[in-house]
C-alpha positions as a printed Julia matrix, in Angstrom:
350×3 Matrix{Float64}:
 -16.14  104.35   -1.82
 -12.77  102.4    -2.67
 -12.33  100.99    0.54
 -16.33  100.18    1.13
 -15.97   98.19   -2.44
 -12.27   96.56   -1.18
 -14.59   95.54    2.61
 -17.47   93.79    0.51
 -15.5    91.68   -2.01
 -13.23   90.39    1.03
 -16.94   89.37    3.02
 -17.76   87.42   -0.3
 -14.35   85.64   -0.25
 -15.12   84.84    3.43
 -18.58   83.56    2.91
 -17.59   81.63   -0.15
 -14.51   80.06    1.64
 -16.81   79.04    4.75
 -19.45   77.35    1.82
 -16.62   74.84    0.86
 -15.75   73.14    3.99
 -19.23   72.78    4.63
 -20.19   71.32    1.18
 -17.36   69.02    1.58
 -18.59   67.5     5.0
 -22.09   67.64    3.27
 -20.38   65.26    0.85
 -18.85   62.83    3.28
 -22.03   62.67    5.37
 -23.83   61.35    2.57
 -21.33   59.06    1.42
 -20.93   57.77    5.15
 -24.74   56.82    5.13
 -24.92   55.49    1.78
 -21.86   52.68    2.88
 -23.86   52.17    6.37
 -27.29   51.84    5.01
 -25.1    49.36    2.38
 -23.5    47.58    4.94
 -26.92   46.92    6.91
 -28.61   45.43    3.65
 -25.95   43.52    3.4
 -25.92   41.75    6.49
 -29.88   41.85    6.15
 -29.83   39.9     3.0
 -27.4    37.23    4.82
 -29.59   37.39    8.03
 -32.57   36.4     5.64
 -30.68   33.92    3.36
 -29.21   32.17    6.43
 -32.63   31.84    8.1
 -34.01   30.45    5.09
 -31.32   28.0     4.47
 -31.62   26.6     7.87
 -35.6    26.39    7.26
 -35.07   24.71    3.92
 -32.41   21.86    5.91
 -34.65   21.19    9.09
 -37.9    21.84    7.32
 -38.95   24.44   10.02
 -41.46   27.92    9.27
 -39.86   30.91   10.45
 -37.43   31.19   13.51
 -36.46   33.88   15.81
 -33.09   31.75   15.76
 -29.82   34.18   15.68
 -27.3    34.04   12.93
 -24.33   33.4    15.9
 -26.39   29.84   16.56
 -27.2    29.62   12.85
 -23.56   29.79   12.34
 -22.83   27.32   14.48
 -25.3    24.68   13.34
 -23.91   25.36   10.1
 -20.47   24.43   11.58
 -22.1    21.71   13.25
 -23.09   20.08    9.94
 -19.77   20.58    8.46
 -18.03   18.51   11.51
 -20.5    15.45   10.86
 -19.07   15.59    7.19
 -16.02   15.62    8.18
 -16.54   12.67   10.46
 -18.47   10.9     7.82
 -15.18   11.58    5.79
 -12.95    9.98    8.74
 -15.73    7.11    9.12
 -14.85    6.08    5.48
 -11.52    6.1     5.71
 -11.4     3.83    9.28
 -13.38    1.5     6.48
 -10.78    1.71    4.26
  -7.79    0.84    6.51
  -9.74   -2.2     7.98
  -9.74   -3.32    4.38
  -5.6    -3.0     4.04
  -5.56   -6.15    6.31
  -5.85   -4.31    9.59
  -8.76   -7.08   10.24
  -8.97  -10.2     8.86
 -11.8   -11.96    7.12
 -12.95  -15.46    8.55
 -12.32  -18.34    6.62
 -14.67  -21.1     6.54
 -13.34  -24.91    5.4
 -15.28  -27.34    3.68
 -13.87  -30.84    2.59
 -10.57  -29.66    1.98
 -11.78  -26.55    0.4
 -11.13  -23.18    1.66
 -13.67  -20.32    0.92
 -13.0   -16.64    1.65
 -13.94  -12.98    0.17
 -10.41  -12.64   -0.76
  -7.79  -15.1    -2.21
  -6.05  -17.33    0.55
  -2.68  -16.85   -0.8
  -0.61  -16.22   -3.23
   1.91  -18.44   -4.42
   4.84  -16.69   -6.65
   7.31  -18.97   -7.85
  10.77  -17.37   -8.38
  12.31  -18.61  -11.36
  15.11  -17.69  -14.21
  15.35  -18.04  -18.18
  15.98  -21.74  -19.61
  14.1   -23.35  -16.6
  11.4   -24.62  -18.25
  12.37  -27.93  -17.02
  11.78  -27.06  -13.63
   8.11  -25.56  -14.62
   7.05  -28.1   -16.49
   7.93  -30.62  -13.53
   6.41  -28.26  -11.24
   2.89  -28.14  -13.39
   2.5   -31.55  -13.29
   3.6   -32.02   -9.5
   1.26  -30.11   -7.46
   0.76  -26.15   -9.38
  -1.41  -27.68  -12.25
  -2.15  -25.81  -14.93
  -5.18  -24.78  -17.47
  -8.8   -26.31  -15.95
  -6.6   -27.77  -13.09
  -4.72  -24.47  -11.97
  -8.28  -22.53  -12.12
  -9.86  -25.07   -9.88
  -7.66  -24.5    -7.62
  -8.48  -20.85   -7.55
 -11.85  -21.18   -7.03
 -11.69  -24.03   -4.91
  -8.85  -23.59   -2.44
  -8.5   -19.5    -2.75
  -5.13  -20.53   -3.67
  -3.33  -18.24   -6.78
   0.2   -19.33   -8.02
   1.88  -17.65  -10.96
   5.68  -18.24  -12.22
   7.67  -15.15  -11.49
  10.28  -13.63  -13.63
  11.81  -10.44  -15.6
  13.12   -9.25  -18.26
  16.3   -10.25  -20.7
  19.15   -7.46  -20.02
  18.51   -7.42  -24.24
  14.68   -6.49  -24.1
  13.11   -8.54  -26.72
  15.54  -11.31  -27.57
  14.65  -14.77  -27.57
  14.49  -15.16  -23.63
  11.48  -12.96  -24.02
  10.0   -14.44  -26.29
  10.65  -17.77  -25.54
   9.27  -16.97  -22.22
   5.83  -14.77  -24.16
   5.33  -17.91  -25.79
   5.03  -20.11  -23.03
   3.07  -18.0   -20.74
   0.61  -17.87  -23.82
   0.39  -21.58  -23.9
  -0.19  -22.0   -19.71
  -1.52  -17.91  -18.78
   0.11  -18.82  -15.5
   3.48  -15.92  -15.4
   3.42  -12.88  -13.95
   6.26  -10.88  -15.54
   8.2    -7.87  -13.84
   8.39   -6.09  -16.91
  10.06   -3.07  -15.06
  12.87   -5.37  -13.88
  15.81   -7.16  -15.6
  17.48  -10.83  -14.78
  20.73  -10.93  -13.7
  22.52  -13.04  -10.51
  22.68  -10.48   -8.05
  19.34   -9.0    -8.47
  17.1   -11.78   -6.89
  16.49   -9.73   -4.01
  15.42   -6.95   -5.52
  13.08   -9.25   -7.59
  11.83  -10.47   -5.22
  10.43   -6.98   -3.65
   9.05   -6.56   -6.66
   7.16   -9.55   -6.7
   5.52   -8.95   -3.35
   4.63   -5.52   -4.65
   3.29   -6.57   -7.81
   1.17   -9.28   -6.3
  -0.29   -6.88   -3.74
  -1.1    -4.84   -6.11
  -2.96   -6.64   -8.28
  -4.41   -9.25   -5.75
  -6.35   -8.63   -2.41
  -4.8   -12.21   -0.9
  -4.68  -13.38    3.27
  -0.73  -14.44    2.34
   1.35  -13.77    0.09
   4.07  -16.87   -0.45
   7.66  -16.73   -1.99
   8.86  -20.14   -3.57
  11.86  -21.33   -5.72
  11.71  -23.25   -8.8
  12.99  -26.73   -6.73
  10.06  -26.48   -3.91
   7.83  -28.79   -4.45
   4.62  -27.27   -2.27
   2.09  -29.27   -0.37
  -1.43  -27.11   -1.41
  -3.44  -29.19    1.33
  -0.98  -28.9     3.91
  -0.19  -24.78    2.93
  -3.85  -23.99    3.34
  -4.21  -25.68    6.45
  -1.36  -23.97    8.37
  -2.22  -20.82    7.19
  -5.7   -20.83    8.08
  -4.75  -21.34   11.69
  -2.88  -17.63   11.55
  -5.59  -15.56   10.06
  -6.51  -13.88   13.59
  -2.68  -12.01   13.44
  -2.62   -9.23   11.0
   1.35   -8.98   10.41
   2.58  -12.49   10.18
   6.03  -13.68    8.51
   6.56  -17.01    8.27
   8.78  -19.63    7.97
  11.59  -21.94    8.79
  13.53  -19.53   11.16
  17.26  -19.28   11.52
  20.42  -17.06   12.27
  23.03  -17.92    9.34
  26.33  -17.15    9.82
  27.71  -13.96    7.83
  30.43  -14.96    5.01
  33.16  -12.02    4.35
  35.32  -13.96    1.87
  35.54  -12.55   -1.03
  34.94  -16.3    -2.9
  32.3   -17.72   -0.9
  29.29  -18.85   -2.08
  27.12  -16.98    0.36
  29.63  -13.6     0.4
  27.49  -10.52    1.72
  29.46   -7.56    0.81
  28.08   -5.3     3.9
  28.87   -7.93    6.62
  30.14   -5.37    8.47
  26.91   -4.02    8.86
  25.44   -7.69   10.88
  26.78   -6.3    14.21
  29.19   -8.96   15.76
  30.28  -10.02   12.22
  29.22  -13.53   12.84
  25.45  -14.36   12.31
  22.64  -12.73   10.64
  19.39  -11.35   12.52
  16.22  -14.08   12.65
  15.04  -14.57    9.36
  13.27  -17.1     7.72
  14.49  -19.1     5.01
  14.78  -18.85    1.28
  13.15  -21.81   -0.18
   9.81  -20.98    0.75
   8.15  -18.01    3.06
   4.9   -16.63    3.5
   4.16  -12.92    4.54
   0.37  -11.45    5.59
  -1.4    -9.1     3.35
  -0.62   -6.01    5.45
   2.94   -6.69    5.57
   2.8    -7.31    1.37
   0.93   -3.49    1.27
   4.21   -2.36    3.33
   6.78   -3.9     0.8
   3.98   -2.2    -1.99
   4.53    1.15   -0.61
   7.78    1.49    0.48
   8.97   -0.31   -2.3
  11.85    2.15   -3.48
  13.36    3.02   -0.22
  13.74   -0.95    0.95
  17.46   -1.91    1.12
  17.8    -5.37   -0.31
  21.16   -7.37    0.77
  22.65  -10.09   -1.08
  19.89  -12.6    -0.29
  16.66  -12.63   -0.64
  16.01  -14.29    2.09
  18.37  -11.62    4.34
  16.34   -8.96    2.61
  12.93   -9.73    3.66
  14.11  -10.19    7.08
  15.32   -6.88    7.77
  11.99   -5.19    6.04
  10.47   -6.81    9.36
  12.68   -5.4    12.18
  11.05   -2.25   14.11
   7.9    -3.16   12.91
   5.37   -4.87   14.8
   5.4    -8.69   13.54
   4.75  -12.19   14.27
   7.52  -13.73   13.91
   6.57  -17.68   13.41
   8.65  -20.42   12.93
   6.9   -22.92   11.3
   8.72  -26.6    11.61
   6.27  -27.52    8.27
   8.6   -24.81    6.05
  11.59  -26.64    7.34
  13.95  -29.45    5.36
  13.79  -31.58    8.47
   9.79  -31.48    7.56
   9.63  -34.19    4.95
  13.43  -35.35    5.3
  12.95  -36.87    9.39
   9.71  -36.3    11.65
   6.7   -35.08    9.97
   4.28  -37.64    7.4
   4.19  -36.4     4.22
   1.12  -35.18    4.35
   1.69  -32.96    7.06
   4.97  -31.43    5.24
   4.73  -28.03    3.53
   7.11  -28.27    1.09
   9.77  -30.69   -0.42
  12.82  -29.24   -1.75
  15.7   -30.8    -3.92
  18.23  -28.18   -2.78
  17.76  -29.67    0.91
């Protein structure tokens, strides 16, 4: 009896044993199908909401069309934004003087969609001598200076800083006068002393590029005396090059002593020690808007030398430039050889 008891409790423990392994797959089977049967809704539901987009966009009824070559129209459209994207941007980079605007002249008048030039005239604390004479020579000022805005496309403003004491009475002499004439534009982020005029002006080119879309932009000192008629006309005949500098070119020798008036403290950087690369020189040169959006960007990586002049000559090399050497920029222009009327510029310090 004991041992037909001990033979049927160890066939339950068998059967129950067998049960749980089986329950168990049971368990996964169901589980298995529930994910699968998921899984096909799923990708039902984006078979269906794919279709429908793509009948919604091309305005088609139903389609046998797969959702591989749904995919890829899908793709498709995403390309042509993208191009659309790149088609804006070409437009935007012939607008940073990559192509050039025609200008059209009428009686002596110059009309563009953009400014001609502009005309920034370097100049230093207690030389309101020199403006004055300038206002009254050729720049104008009030009704006068606007006309010639409107009329000509040509802009000029008085450049200068800052006093090294922000706020003294260079400033404000200086405020005070450009709230008489509105014709300065002041670098407030840079101070006036002797050996920064280069650096000034890099800033002015920046500045001006930045806050006017001009053909040229021209850098003049306070004892230039500029001919607007003749300017305009010499320009207009380079606005088929997009990268012009211009000026009277030249190769000035490169001073080491200590004393000189023209010292550059890196001369050992000019090569042969002698003579400085082409440049143009510092009374009066004009640069094309491109090459003004260069200066603008690179602005705090461009090494400025002892002269301005120097400076903007070295921004040049490597890049693709016109170099022109205009006789009209020269001394020689007004002082032997060319009518007055023909001359560019007149300068005292010839």
């Amino acid at each position: 009896m004991q041992s037909r008891g001990s033979s049927h409790r160890v066939s339950s423990m068998g059967n129950n044993r067998s049960r749980i392994p089986a329950l168990l797959i049971s368990m996964f089977a169901a589980f298995a199908s529930i994910y699968v049967a998921g899984r096909l809704w799923l990708d039902a539901e984006n078979r269906v909401y794919l279709i429908k987009e793509l009948d919604r966009i091309t305005g088609q009824g139903q389609s046998a069309i797969s959702v591989d070559d749904t995919l890829k129209i899908i793709a498709c459209r995403e390309q042509h934004k993208k191009l659309d994207a790149l088609e804006t941007e070409l437009a935007g980079a012939r607008q940073e003087g990559f192509v050039s605007n025609p200008l059209i002249e009428t009686n002596g008048t110059y009309s563009t969609r953009r400014p001609l030039v502009v005309i920034g005239i370097l100049t230093k604390f207690g030389r309101q001598k020199n403006r004055d004479a300038i206002r009254k020579a050729w720049m104008g000022s009030g009704a006068s200076l606007k006309k010639i805005e409107e009329g000509k496309g040509i802009i000029v403003r008085f450049v200068i800083g800052r006093s090294e004491n922000r706020g003294d009475s260079q400033d404000k002499d200086i405020d005070h006068e450009n709230r008489l004439t509105n014709d300065f534009l002041i670098l407030d982020n840079h101070v006036e002393t002797n050996d920064a005029f280069p650096k000034k002006v890099k800033l002015f080119f920046a500045h001006a590029a930045d806050k006017w879309d001009a053909e040229f932009y021209a850098k003049v000192n306070d004892d230039v005396y500029v001919n607007i008629d003749a300017l305009g006309a010499t320009l207009a005949t380079h606005l088929d090059k997009p990268r012009v500098y211009m000026g009277c070119m030249k190769s000035g020798e490169v001073f080491s002593e200590l004393n000189h008036k023209w010292y550059e403290p890196e001369w050992w950087k000019f090569g042969d020690k002698k003579s400085y690369f082409r440049h143009a020189s510092g009374e009066m040169y004009v640069i094309s808007r491109a090459l003004a959006k260069f200066i603008s960007i690179n602005r705090s990586i461009l090494r400025t030398y002892a002269h301005d002049d120097v400076s903007a000559g070295s921004w040049f090399i490597g890049l693709d430039v016109k170099h022109v050497d205009e006789a009209k920029f020269c001394c020689s222009s007004w002082s032997t050889g060319f009518p007055l009327s023909m001359s560019v510029l007149h300068v005292h310090a010839c």
